[in-house]
Amino acid sequence: MNFEAIKSIYLFEMARTRRTLLQSVISPVISTSLYFIVFGTAIGSRIQEVEGVSYGAFITPGLIMLTLLTQCVSNGSFGIYFPKFTGTVYEILSAPISMTEILAGYVGAAATKGLMIGTIILITASFFVDISIAHPFMMVLFFVLTAISFSLFGFIIGMWASNFEQLNLIPMLVVPPLTFLGGSFYSINMLPPFWQTVSHFNPVLYLISGFRWSFYEIADVNPLISIVMIIGFLTVCLAIVSWMFRTGYKLRN
């Protein structure tokens, strides 16, 4: 394992975050704070509790997951797309670096950024609502697995994208709606039976439900199913990336 290569890619990507601190860190925190102010005031005044938890505290895991997914996908996709766009990816591919080392550098940096922002938002949320974490280990497990999985998913998007429009297509038009409709701001038990059934086809529901369970021991689906779903998604992403590298998909042109 070439740890020096992993370190170089990782530090280069992390340095990009420092150069764009306003966009990478401050902007998501401000946006999430506004969610708390708007939803906590407008909706929280009408919905005092959801399943025994105050509405502000109930939406906190969903808001963290919303930001985590968005940031990991965006950072993961841009991290590999920009070298493709500038042509420097061929220098990386021609170097004595394996696929595992390239993935570890890019995906590790994207996941770290997502985890860093998610942690900041968790701390920020504590100033607005009372938060309790019933299962810290499970919370960290969901946190880390989700960050790695969606950073990998973003990496796949970056490999697939041929232009900036395609690069932003899924992160902007697919991920946020799935997160909003995945129970970020409500329990699916509040929906009619038909829409409850439809919601179970949304993979993001399992992530948010499992993450919320680690806080308050309330969930829309069994936490074990949530773990299986995220591990399955991670496995599929790894298989797709492996195929892309093995076949040179979008890399040999």
Short mmCIF file of C-alpha atoms in Angstrom, two decimals:
data_model
loop_
_atom_site.label_atom_id
_atom_site.label_comp_id
_atom_site.label_asym_id
_atom_site.label_seq_id
_atom_site.Cartn_x
_atom_site.Cartn_y
_atom_site.Cartn_z
CA MET A 1 0.00 0.00 0.00
CA ASN A 2 1.46 3.35 -1.11
CA PHE A 3 0.53 5.51 1.88
CA GLU A 4 2.53 8.45 0.57
CA ALA A 5 0.35 8.58 -2.55
CA ILE A 6 -2.83 8.39 -0.47
CA LYS A 7 -1.53 11.16 1.77
CA SER A 8 -0.68 13.39 -1.20
CA ILE A 9 -4.11 13.07 -2.81
CA TYR A 10 -5.86 13.43 0.54
CA LEU A 11 -3.96 16.57 1.59
CA PHE A 12 -4.40 18.16 -1.84
CA GLU A 13 -8.17 17.70 -1.64
CA MET A 14 -8.31 18.95 1.94
CA ALA A 15 -6.30 22.03 0.94
CA ARG A 16 -9.05 22.86 -1.58
CA THR A 17 -11.50 23.03 1.33
CA ARG A 18 -9.31 25.56 3.11
CA ARG A 19 -9.17 27.69 -0.03
CA THR A 20 -12.97 27.69 -0.34
CA LEU A 21 -13.84 27.84 3.36
CA LEU A 22 -16.84 30.14 2.86
CA GLN A 23 -18.48 27.87 0.30
CA SER A 24 -17.38 24.54 1.79
CA VAL A 25 -18.08 25.03 5.49
CA ILE A 26 -19.72 28.33 6.41
CA SER A 27 -22.47 28.22 3.76
CA PRO A 28 -23.88 24.78 4.79
CA VAL A 29 -23.84 25.79 8.46
CA ILE A 30 -25.74 29.02 7.76
CA SER A 31 -28.25 27.16 5.58
CA THR A 32 -28.88 24.57 8.28
CA SER A 33 -29.27 27.27 10.92
CA LEU A 34 -31.94 28.87 8.75
CA TYR A 35 -33.72 25.50 8.53
CA PHE A 36 -33.87 25.41 12.32
CA ILE A 37 -35.14 28.97 12.52
CA VAL A 38 -37.76 28.61 9.78
CA PHE A 39 -38.97 25.07 10.44
CA GLY A 40 -38.57 25.32 14.20
CA THR A 41 -40.61 28.52 14.31
CA ALA A 42 -43.15 28.01 11.53
CA ILE A 43 -43.82 24.29 11.90
CA GLY A 44 -42.55 23.69 15.42
CA SER A 45 -45.15 26.08 16.79
CA ARG A 46 -47.86 23.83 15.33
CA ILE A 47 -46.22 20.43 15.86
CA GLN A 48 -45.00 20.35 19.45
CA GLU A 49 -43.81 16.75 19.46
CA VAL A 50 -43.28 13.84 17.09
CA GLU A 51 -43.32 10.42 18.78
CA GLY A 52 -42.49 12.00 22.13
CA VAL A 53 -39.61 14.15 20.86
CA SER A 54 -39.77 17.91 20.35
CA TYR A 55 -40.08 18.80 16.67
CA GLY A 56 -36.80 20.75 16.63
CA ALA A 57 -34.90 17.81 18.09
CA PHE A 58 -36.73 15.38 15.79
CA ILE A 59 -35.59 17.10 12.58
CA THR A 60 -31.95 17.46 13.73
CA PRO A 61 -30.77 14.01 12.48
CA GLY A 62 -32.58 14.61 9.18
CA LEU A 63 -30.91 17.99 8.69
CA ILE A 64 -27.49 16.54 9.48
CA MET A 65 -28.08 13.69 7.03
CA LEU A 66 -29.36 16.11 4.38
CA THR A 67 -26.17 18.16 4.60
CA LEU A 68 -23.92 15.10 4.88
CA LEU A 69 -25.35 13.46 1.75
CA THR A 70 -25.23 16.66 -0.29
CA GLN A 71 -21.70 17.58 0.73
CA CYS A 72 -20.26 14.08 0.30
CA VAL A 73 -21.76 13.66 -3.16
CA SER A 74 -20.62 17.13 -4.26
CA ASN A 75 -17.09 16.80 -2.89
CA GLY A 76 -16.70 13.24 -4.14
CA SER A 77 -17.84 14.11 -7.66
CA PHE A 78 -15.88 17.35 -8.03
CA GLY A 79 -12.72 15.78 -6.58
CA ILE A 80 -12.30 13.35 -9.50
CA TYR A 81 -14.06 15.40 -12.19
CA PHE A 82 -11.74 18.39 -11.96
CA PRO A 83 -8.59 16.30 -12.71
CA LYS A 84 -10.50 14.85 -15.68
CA PHE A 85 -11.45 18.35 -16.82
CA THR A 86 -7.88 19.67 -16.60
CA GLY A 87 -6.26 16.46 -17.87
CA THR A 88 -4.16 15.88 -14.75
CA VAL A 89 -6.00 12.61 -14.07
CA TYR A 90 -3.70 10.93 -16.62
CA GLU A 91 -0.70 11.78 -14.46
CA ILE A 92 -2.39 10.03 -11.56
CA LEU A 93 -3.33 7.00 -13.67
CA SER A 94 0.19 6.69 -15.09
CA ALA A 95 1.77 6.83 -11.63
CA PRO A 96 2.44 3.60 -9.70
CA ILE A 97 -0.78 3.97 -7.73
CA SER A 98 -3.50 1.34 -7.45
CA MET A 99 -7.23 1.89 -7.69
CA THR A 100 -7.51 1.32 -3.94
CA GLU A 101 -5.00 4.08 -3.21
CA ILE A 102 -6.71 6.55 -5.55
CA LEU A 103 -10.07 5.79 -3.97
CA ALA A 104 -8.67 6.09 -0.45
CA GLY A 105 -7.27 9.53 -1.22
CA TYR A 106 -10.25 11.08 -3.00
CA VAL A 107 -13.07 9.34 -1.15
CA GLY A 108 -11.31 9.71 2.19
CA ALA A 109 -11.01 13.47 1.69
CA ALA A 110 -14.64 13.83 0.55
CA ALA A 111 -15.89 11.78 3.51
CA THR A 112 -13.73 13.78 5.93
CA LYS A 113 -15.19 17.05 4.65
CA GLY A 114 -18.72 15.70 5.01
CA LEU A 115 -18.06 14.40 8.52
CA MET A 116 -16.45 17.68 9.51
CA ILE A 117 -19.42 19.74 8.32
CA GLY A 118 -21.91 17.26 9.82
CA THR A 119 -20.15 17.53 13.19
CA ILE A 120 -20.20 21.33 13.04
CA ILE A 121 -23.94 21.23 12.27
CA LEU A 122 -24.54 18.82 15.18
CA ILE A 123 -22.77 21.28 17.50
CA THR A 124 -24.70 24.19 15.96
CA ALA A 125 -28.00 22.35 16.45
CA SER A 126 -27.28 21.96 20.16
CA PHE A 127 -27.64 25.74 20.50
CA PHE A 128 -31.20 25.57 19.12
CA VAL A 129 -32.61 22.35 20.61
CA ASP A 130 -31.90 19.80 23.34
CA ILE A 131 -30.20 16.80 21.74
CA SER A 132 -29.60 13.41 23.32
CA ILE A 133 -27.69 10.53 21.74
CA ALA A 134 -28.97 7.19 23.02
CA HIS A 135 -26.49 5.06 21.06
CA PRO A 136 -23.25 6.99 20.35
CA PHE A 137 -21.52 4.02 18.70
CA MET A 138 -24.40 3.44 16.28
CA MET A 139 -24.60 7.16 15.57
CA VAL A 140 -20.92 7.23 14.59
CA LEU A 141 -21.34 4.03 12.56
CA PHE A 142 -24.24 5.47 10.54
CA PHE A 143 -22.38 8.76 10.24
CA VAL A 144 -19.18 7.22 8.87
CA LEU A 145 -20.79 4.58 6.64
CA THR A 146 -23.08 7.18 5.06
CA ALA A 147 -20.18 9.58 4.47
CA ILE A 148 -18.03 6.91 2.80
CA SER A 149 -20.91 5.46 0.74
CA PHE A 150 -22.09 8.77 -0.68
CA SER A 151 -18.55 10.00 -1.26
CA LEU A 152 -18.12 6.86 -3.36
CA PHE A 153 -21.41 7.62 -5.09
CA GLY A 154 -20.14 11.13 -5.81
CA PHE A 155 -16.90 9.66 -7.16
CA ILE A 156 -18.95 7.56 -9.59
CA ILE A 157 -20.85 10.68 -10.72
CA GLY A 158 -17.55 12.51 -11.25
CA MET A 159 -16.23 9.62 -13.35
CA TRP A 160 -19.43 9.48 -15.39
CA ALA A 161 -19.94 13.20 -15.96
CA SER A 162 -18.77 14.66 -19.26
CA ASN A 163 -19.55 18.29 -18.40
CA PHE A 164 -20.50 20.49 -15.48
CA GLU A 165 -24.20 20.12 -16.24
CA GLN A 166 -24.03 16.36 -15.77
CA LEU A 167 -21.80 16.85 -12.73
CA ASN A 168 -24.52 18.85 -10.96
CA LEU A 169 -27.51 16.91 -12.30
CA ILE A 170 -27.77 14.21 -9.63
CA PRO A 171 -26.44 16.22 -6.61
CA MET A 172 -28.87 19.06 -7.31
CA LEU A 173 -31.94 17.35 -8.80
CA VAL A 174 -31.96 13.88 -7.26
CA VAL A 175 -30.25 13.77 -3.85
CA PRO A 176 -32.04 16.74 -2.13
CA PRO A 177 -35.59 15.63 -3.15
CA LEU A 178 -34.88 12.07 -1.97
CA THR A 179 -33.63 13.45 1.34
CA PHE A 180 -36.60 15.78 1.80
CA LEU A 181 -38.99 12.91 0.99
CA GLY A 182 -37.05 10.46 3.17
CA GLY A 183 -38.47 11.66 6.46
CA SER A 184 -36.07 14.50 7.23
CA PHE A 185 -38.85 16.72 8.57
CA TYR A 186 -41.55 14.20 9.42
CA SER A 187 -42.23 10.61 10.37
CA ILE A 188 -43.66 8.50 7.55
CA ASN A 189 -46.20 7.24 10.12
CA MET A 190 -47.86 10.63 9.63
CA LEU A 191 -48.52 9.78 5.96
CA PRO A 192 -51.49 7.87 4.46
CA PRO A 193 -50.84 4.11 4.04
CA PHE A 194 -50.23 4.40 0.28
CA TRP A 195 -47.51 7.03 0.68
CA GLN A 196 -45.96 5.09 3.53
CA THR A 197 -45.53 2.19 1.11
CA VAL A 198 -44.07 4.48 -1.55
CA SER A 199 -41.64 5.98 0.99
CA HIS A 200 -40.15 2.54 1.65
CA PHE A 201 -38.77 2.56 -1.91
CA ASN A 202 -36.73 5.65 -1.06
CA PRO A 203 -33.25 4.43 0.03
CA VAL A 204 -32.55 7.65 1.91
CA LEU A 205 -35.42 6.85 4.30
CA TYR A 206 -33.37 4.00 5.78
CA LEU A 207 -30.35 6.23 6.38
CA ILE A 208 -32.32 8.97 8.12
CA SER A 209 -34.43 6.50 10.10
CA GLY A 210 -31.39 4.58 11.36
CA PHE A 211 -29.51 7.77 12.17
CA ARG A 212 -32.51 9.18 14.08
CA TRP A 213 -32.87 5.92 16.00
CA SER A 214 -29.30 6.29 17.29
CA PHE A 215 -30.40 9.61 18.83
CA TYR A 216 -33.87 8.96 20.23
CA GLU A 217 -34.58 5.23 19.72
CA ILE A 218 -37.43 6.04 17.36
CA ALA A 219 -37.37 4.83 13.77
CA ASP A 220 -39.62 4.40 10.75
CA VAL A 221 -37.87 1.14 9.83
CA ASN A 222 -35.86 -1.43 11.75
CA PRO A 223 -32.31 -0.09 12.42
CA LEU A 224 -30.81 -3.44 11.39
CA ILE A 225 -32.46 -3.08 7.99
CA SER A 226 -30.98 0.41 7.77
CA ILE A 227 -27.49 -0.99 8.42
CA VAL A 228 -27.97 -3.70 5.79
CA MET A 229 -29.17 -1.11 3.27
CA ILE A 230 -26.18 1.21 3.74
CA ILE A 231 -23.70 -1.68 3.59
CA GLY A 232 -25.42 -2.97 0.46
CA PHE A 233 -25.26 0.49 -1.14
CA LEU A 234 -21.56 0.75 -0.24
CA THR A 235 -20.89 -2.66 -1.81
CA VAL A 236 -22.70 -1.71 -5.04
CA CYS A 237 -20.74 1.56 -5.27
CA LEU A 238 -17.43 -0.29 -4.79
CA ALA A 239 -18.38 -2.78 -7.51
CA ILE A 240 -19.25 0.03 -9.96
CA VAL A 241 -16.01 1.92 -9.27
CA SER A 242 -14.01 -1.28 -9.68
CA TRP A 243 -15.67 -1.87 -13.06
CA MET A 244 -14.99 1.72 -14.14
CA PHE A 245 -11.28 1.43 -13.37
CA ARG A 246 -10.98 -2.04 -14.85
CA THR A 247 -12.60 -1.02 -18.15
CA GLY A 248 -11.19 2.52 -18.23
CA TYR A 249 -14.70 3.97 -18.46
CA LYS A 250 -14.50 7.69 -19.32
CA LEU A 251 -10.76 7.61 -18.55
CA ARG A 252 -9.15 6.43 -21.79
CA ASN A 253 -10.40 9.23 -24.04
#
